Short mmCIF file of C-alpha atoms in Angstrom, two decimals:
data_model
loop_
_atom_site.label_atom_id
_atom_site.label_comp_id
_atom_site.label_asym_id
_atom_site.label_seq_id
_atom_site.Cartn_x
_atom_site.Cartn_y
_atom_site.Cartn_z
CA UNK A 187 -0.06 -0.04 -0.02
CA UNK A 188 1.34 3.42 -0.50
CA UNK A 189 1.61 6.52 1.07
CA UNK A 190 1.53 10.24 -0.29
CA UNK A 191 2.72 13.34 2.50
CA UNK A 192 2.40 16.46 1.62
CA UNK A 193 3.80 19.47 4.04
CA UNK A 194 2.94 23.18 3.48
CA UNK A 195 5.19 25.42 5.10
CA UNK A 196 3.77 29.41 5.46
CA UNK A 197 4.66 32.26 7.06
CA UNK A 198 2.38 31.49 9.98
CA UNK A 199 0.90 27.85 9.41
CA UNK A 200 2.73 24.67 8.57
CA UNK A 201 0.09 21.84 7.34
CA UNK A 202 0.83 18.31 7.03
CA UNK A 203 -1.49 15.82 5.06
CA UNK A 204 -0.96 11.92 5.05
CA UNK A 205 -2.87 10.18 2.79
CA UNK A 206 -2.55 5.81 3.86
CA UNK A 207 -4.77 3.77 1.74
CA UNK A 208 -8.39 5.19 2.61
CA UNK A 209 -7.21 6.80 5.59
CA UNK A 210 -6.35 10.52 6.13
CA UNK A 211 -4.40 12.30 8.79
CA UNK A 212 -4.03 15.89 8.60
CA UNK A 213 -1.95 18.20 11.44
CA UNK A 214 -1.28 22.07 12.36
CA UNK A 215 1.03 23.82 13.82
CA UNK A 216 2.46 27.22 14.40
CA UNK A 217 5.26 27.54 11.66
CA UNK A 218 7.23 30.91 14.19
CA UNK A 219 7.32 29.61 17.86
CA UNK A 220 6.06 32.37 20.60
CA UNK A 221 8.54 34.84 21.23
#
């Protein structure tokens, strides 16, 4: 079974998406740490 991984590193948020068969996993986090 194949896996597709996508990461978008933006200015404020970083998004990640993993598609594994019929399952989809998503995550979002701040790109820059809090000062």
